[in-house]
PDB file of C-alpha atoms in Angstrom:
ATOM      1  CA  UNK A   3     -11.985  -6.168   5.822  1.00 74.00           C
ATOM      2  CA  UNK A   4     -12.747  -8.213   2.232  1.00 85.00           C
ATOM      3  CA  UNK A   5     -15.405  -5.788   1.459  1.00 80.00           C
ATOM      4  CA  UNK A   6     -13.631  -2.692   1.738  1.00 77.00           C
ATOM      5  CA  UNK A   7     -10.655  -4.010   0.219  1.00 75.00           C
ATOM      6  CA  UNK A   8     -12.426  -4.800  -2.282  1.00 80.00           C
ATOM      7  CA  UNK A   9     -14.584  -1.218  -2.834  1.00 77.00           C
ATOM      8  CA  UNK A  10     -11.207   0.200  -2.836  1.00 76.00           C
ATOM      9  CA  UNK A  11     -10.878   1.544   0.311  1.00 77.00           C
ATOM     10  CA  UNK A  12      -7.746   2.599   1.655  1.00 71.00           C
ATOM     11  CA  UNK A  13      -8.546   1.351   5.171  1.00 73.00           C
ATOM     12  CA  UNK A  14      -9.954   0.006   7.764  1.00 71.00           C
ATOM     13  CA  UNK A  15      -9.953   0.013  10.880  1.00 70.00           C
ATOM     14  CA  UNK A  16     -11.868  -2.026  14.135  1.00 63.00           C
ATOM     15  CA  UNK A  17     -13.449  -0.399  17.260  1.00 65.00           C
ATOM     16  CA  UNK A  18     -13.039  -0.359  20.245  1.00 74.00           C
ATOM     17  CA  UNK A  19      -9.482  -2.041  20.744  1.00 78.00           C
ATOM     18  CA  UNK A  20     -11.104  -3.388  23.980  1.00 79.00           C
ATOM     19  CA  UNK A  21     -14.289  -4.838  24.822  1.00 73.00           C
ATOM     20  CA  UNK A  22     -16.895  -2.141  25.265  1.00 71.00           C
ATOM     21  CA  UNK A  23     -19.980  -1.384  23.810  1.00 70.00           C
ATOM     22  CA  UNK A  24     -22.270  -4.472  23.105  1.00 70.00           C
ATOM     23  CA  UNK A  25     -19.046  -6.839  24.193  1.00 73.00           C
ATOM     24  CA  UNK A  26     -17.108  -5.554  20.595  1.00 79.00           C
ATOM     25  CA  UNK A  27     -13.557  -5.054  20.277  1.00 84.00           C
ATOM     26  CA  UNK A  28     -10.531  -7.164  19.822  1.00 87.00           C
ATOM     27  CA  UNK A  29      -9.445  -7.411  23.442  1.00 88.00           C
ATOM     28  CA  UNK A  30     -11.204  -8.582  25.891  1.00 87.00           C
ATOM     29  CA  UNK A  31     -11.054  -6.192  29.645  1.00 85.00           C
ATOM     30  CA  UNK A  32      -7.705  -8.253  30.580  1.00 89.00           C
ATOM     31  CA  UNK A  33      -6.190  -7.336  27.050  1.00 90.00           C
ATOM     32  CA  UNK A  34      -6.647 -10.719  26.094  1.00 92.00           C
ATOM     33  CA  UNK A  35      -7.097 -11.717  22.372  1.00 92.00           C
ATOM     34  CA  UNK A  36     -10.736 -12.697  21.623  1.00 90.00           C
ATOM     35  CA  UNK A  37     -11.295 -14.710  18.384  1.00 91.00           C
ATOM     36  CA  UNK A  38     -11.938 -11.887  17.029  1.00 87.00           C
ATOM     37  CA  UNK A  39      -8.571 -10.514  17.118  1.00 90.00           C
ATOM     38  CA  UNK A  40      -7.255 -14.130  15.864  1.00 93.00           C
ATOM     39  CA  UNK A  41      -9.648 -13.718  12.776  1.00 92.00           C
ATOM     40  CA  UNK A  42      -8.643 -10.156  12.299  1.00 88.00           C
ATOM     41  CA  UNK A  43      -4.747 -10.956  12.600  1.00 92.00           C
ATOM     42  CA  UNK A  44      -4.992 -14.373  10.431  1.00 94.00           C
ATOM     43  CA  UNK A  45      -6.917 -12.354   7.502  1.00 92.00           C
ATOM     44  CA  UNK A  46      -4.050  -9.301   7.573  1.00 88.00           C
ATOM     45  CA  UNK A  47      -1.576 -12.093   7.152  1.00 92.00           C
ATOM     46  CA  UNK A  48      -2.673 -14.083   4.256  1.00 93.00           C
ATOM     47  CA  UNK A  49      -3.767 -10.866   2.548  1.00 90.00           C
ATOM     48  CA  UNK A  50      -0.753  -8.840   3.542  1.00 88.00           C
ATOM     49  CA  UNK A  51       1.076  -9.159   0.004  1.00 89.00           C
ATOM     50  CA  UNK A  52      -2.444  -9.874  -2.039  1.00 92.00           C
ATOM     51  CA  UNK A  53      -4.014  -8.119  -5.106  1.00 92.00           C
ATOM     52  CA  UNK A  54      -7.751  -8.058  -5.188  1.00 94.00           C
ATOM     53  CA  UNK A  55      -9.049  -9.841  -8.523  1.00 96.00           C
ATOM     54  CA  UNK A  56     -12.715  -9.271  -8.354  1.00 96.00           C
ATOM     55  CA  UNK A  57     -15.996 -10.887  -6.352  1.00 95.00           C
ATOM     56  CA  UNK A  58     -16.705 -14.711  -7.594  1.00 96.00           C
ATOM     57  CA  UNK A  59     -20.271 -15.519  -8.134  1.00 94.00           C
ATOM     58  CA  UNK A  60     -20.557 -18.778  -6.633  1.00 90.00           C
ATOM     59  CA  UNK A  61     -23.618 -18.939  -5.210  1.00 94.00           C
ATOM     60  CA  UNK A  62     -25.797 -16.072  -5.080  1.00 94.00           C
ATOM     61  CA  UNK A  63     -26.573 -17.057  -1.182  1.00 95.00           C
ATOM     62  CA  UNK A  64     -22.365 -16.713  -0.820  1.00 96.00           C
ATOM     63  CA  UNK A  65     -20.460 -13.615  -0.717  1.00 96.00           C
ATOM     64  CA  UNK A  66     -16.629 -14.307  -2.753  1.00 97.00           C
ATOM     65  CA  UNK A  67     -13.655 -11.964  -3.246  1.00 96.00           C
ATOM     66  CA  UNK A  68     -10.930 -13.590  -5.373  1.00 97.00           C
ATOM     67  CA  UNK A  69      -7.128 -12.314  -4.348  1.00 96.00           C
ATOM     68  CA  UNK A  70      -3.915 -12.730  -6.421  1.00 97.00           C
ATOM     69  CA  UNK A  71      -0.999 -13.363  -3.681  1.00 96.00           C
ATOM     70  CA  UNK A  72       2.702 -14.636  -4.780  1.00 95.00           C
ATOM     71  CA  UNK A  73       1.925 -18.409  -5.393  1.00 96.00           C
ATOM     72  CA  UNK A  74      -1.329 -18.790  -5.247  1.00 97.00           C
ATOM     73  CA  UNK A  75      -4.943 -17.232  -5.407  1.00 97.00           C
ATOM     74  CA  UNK A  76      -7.223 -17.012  -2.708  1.00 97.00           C
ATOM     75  CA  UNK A  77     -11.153 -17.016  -2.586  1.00 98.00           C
ATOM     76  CA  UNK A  78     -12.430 -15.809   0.506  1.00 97.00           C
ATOM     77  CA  UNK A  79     -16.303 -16.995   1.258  1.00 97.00           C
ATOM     78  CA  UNK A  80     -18.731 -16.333   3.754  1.00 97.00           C
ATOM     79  CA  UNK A  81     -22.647 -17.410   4.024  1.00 97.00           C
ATOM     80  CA  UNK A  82     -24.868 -14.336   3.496  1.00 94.00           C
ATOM     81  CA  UNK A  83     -28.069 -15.215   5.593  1.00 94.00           C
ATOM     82  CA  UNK A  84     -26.177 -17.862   7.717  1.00 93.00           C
ATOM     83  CA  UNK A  85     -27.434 -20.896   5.709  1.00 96.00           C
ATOM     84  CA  UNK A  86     -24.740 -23.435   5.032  1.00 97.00           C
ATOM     85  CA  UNK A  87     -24.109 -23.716   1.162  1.00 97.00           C
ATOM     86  CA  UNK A  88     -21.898 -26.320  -0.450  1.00 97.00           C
ATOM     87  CA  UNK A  89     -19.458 -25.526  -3.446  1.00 97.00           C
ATOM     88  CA  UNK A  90     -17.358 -27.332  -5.854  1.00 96.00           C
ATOM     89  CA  UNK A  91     -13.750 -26.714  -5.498  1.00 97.00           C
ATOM     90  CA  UNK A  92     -11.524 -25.042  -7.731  1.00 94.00           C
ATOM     91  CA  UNK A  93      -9.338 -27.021 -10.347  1.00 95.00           C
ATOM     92  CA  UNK A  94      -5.528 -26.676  -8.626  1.00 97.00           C
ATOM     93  CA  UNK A  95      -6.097 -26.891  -4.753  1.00 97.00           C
ATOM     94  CA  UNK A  96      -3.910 -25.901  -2.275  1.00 98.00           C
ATOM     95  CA  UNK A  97      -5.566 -25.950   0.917  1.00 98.00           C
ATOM     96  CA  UNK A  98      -9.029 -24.775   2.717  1.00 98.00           C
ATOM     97  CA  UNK A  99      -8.557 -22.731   5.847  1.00 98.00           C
ATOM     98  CA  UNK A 100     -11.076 -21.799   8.401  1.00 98.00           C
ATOM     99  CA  UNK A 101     -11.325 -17.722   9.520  1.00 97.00           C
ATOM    100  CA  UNK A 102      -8.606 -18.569  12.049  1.00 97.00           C
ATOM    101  CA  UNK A 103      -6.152 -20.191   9.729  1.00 97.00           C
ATOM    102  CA  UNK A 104      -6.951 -23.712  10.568  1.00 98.00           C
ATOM    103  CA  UNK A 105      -6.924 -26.349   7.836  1.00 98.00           C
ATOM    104  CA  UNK A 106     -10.594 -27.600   6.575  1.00 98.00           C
ATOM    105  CA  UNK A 107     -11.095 -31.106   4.896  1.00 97.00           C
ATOM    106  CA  UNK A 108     -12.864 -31.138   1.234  1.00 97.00           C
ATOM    107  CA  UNK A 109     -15.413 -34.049   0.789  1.00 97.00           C
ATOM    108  CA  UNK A 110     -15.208 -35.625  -2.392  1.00 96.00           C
ATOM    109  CA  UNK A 111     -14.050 -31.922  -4.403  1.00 96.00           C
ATOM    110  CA  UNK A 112     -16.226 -29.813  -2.219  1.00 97.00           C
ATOM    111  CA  UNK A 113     -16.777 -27.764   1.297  1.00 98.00           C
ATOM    112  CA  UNK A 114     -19.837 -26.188   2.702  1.00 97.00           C
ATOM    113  CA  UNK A 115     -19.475 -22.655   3.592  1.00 98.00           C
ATOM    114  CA  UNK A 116     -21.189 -21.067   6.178  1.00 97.00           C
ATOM    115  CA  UNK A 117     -18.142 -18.571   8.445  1.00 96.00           C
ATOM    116  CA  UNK A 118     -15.628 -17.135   6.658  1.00 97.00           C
ATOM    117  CA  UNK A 119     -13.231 -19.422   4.795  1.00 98.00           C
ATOM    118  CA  UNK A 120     -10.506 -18.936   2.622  1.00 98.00           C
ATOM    119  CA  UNK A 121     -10.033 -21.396  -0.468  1.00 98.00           C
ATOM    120  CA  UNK A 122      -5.761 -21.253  -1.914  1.00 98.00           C
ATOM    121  CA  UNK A 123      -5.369 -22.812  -5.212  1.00 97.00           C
ATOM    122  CA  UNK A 124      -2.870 -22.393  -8.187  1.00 97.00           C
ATOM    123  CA  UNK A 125      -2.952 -19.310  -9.937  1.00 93.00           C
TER     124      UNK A 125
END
């Protein structure tokens, strides 16, 4: 979803709705929510009324997209390869949010990225 909003890309879309080949899709066989439908949903909502800025080189081992939303600005980070990497926090912190929308807790200025995360701070 970051990626293609940020290539410019008008949309996107995910598929299979429900669970089907290799277990993807959003819904599992009941038409229950699987996390990934909670991911999906969380990152349409605090995007929804967000400009893309450009991609933040952090950490060459990160992936970064920087979005301007009324407020605040939002960095949205995710581990390459899978290998935890910790960053220093921007100046003007808001609040660090797992993929699901759940509040994270900064050590001493920083967090170690490894899923998705998004970082809100003053714009």
């Amino acid at each position: 979803f970051v990626r293609t909003w940020a290539a410019g890309t008008v949309n996107s879309i995910w598929y299979p709705m429900v669970t089907g080949w290799y277990y993807t899709g959003l819904l599992d066989e009941n038409l229950n929510p699987k996390l990934a439908y909670k991911a999906y949903k969380y990152i349409s909502q605090e995007l929804y009324a967000a400009t893309y800025i450009r991609q933040v080189g952090l950490d060459p081992m990160l992936r970064a997209y920087e979005f301007r939303a009324p407020g605040k600005n939002i960095w949205v980070t995710w581990s390459r390869y899978y290998v935890p990497i910790t960053i220093n926090l921007p100046p003007g912190l808001l609040r660090v949010l797992d993929k699901y929308g759940n509040s994270l807790t900064p050590v001493n200025g920083q967090i170690t990225v490894l899923r998705p995360i998004y970082i809100e701070f003053l714009p």
